[in-house]
XYZ file of C-alpha atoms in Angstrom:
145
model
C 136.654 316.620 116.039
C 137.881 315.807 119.515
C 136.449 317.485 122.416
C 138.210 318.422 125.295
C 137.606 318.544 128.754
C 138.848 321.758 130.406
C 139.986 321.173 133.760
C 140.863 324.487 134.679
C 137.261 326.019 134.687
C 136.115 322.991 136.305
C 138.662 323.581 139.164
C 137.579 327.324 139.046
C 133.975 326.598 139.882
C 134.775 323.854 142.690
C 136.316 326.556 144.472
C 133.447 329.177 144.467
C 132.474 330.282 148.155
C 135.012 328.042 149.341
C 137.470 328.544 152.457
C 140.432 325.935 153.667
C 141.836 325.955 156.770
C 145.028 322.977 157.645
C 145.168 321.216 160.672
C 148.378 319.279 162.592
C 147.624 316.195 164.160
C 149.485 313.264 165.295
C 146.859 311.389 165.348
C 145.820 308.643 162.569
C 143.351 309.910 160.203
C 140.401 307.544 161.496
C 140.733 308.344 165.006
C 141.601 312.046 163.938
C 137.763 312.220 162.844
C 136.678 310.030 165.624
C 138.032 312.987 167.944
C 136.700 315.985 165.870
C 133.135 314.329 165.782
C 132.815 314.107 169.485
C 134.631 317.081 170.607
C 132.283 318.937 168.487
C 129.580 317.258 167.962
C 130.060 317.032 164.413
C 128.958 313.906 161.802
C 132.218 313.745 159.289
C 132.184 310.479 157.544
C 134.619 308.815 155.258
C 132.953 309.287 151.649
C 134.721 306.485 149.250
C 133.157 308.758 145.930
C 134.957 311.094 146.801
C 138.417 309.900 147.657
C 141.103 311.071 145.734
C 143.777 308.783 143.807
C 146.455 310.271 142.082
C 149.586 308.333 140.564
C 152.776 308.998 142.340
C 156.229 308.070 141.380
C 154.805 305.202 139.415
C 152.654 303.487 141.949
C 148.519 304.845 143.163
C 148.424 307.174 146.084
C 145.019 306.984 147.807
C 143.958 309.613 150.117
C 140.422 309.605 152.194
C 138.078 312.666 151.943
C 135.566 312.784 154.997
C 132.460 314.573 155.073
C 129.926 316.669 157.318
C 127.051 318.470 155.610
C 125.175 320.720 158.202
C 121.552 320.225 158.690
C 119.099 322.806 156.793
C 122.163 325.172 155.229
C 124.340 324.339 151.540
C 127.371 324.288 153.890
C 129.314 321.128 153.809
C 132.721 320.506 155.093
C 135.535 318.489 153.650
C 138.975 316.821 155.193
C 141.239 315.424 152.997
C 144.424 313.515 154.683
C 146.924 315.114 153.480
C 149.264 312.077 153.303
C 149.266 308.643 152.017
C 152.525 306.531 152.411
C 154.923 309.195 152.880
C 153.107 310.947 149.507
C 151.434 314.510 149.643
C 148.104 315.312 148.703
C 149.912 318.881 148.626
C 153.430 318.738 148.565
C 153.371 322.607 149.411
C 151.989 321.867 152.571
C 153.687 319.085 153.896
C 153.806 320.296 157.376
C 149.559 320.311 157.197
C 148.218 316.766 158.460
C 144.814 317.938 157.540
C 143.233 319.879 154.991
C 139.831 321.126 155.314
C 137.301 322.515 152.986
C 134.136 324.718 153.469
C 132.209 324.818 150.584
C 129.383 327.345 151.175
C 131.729 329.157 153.543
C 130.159 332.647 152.578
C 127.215 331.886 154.736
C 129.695 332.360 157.775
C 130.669 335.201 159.331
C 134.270 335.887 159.709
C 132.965 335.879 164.173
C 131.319 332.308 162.821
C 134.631 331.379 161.142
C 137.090 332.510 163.725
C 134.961 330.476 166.453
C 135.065 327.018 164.131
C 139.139 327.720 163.935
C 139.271 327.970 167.382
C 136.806 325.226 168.153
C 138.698 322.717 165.739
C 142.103 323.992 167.292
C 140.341 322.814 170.705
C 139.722 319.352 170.065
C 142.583 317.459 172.459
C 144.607 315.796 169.141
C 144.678 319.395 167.759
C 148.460 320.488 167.404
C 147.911 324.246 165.441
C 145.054 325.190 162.975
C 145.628 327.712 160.316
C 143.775 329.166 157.958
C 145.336 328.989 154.097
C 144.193 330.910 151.412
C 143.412 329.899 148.445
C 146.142 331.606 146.718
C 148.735 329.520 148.405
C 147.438 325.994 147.028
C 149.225 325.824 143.600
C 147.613 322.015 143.032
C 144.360 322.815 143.596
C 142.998 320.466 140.967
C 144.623 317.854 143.812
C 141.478 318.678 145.943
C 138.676 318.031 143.429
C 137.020 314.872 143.024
C-alpha cells in the first residue's frame, strides 16, 4: 500500500487565521528589510528553513522568506521576495515585489490592521501596499514551506 501525502489539506491549514498584504519596492530584498526593521522598529530576519525553492523552466528558483515573530502574542509575520532571477514566486502577482504573511492575523483588529498597512506603506522604499485576499492567490501551495 502506498501512502500519500495530501498537499491540499496541508495548504488548507497553513492558511488558517492568515492575512497577506503585497508590497512594491525598488529596493533589493536585503536592504528592503533593512528599511522596514528600522522604520518600524521591527526584527524580520532572513530564515534559511524556511526559504522556498521551486524548479522553474528546468533550472532551481530560490526565493528568501524573512521573519518577525512579536514578543508575548502567536502572531508572526512573513515576507517572501516575490522574485528570483526574473522568476515569480506568484506569477499572478508579478507587479507585487513583496508578499507578506500574518499568521495569527485574527488577533488584530481591522483599526490594528489598517494602521500596519499604512505604517508599512510609510517606510521611505515603500512604493504602494495592498492588501490581497486570499482568494486571489491561485498557487498558494507556492507560499508554504
Amino acid at each position: 500500500m502506498k501512502l500519500v501525502l495530501n498537499t491540499e489539506d496541508l495548504t488548507e491549514e497553513f492558511y488558517d487565521d492568515v492575512r497577506l498584504f503585497g508590497v512594491v519596492s525598488n529596493f533589493k530584498n536585503y536592504k528592503f528589510i533593512w528599511e522596514v526593521n528600522n522604520a518600524l522598529g521591527l526584527n524580520f530576519r532572513c530564515n534559511p528553513d524556511n526559504e522556498i525553492a521551486l524548479q522553474k523552466k528546468n533550472r532551481k528558483c530560490y526565493f528568501p522568506v524573512y521573519q518577525h515573530s512579536v514578543k508575548n502574542s502567536a502572531t508572526i509575520y512573513y515576507c517572501y521576495h516575490n522574485y528570483f532571477e526574473g522568476e515569480s514566486l506568484l506569477p499572478e502577482l508579478k507587479s507585487i515585489d513583496f508578499v507578506c504573511l500574518v499568521k495569527g492575523a485574527d488577533s488584530l483588529s481591522e483599526e490594528e490592521w489598517k494602521h500596519l498597512l499604512a505604517n508599512i506603506k510609510s517606510v521611505n522604499c515603500v512604493q504602494m501596499v495592498t492588501e490581497i485576499p486570499l482568494s486571489q492567490i491561485k498557487n498558494k501551495e507556492n507560499l508554504v514551506f
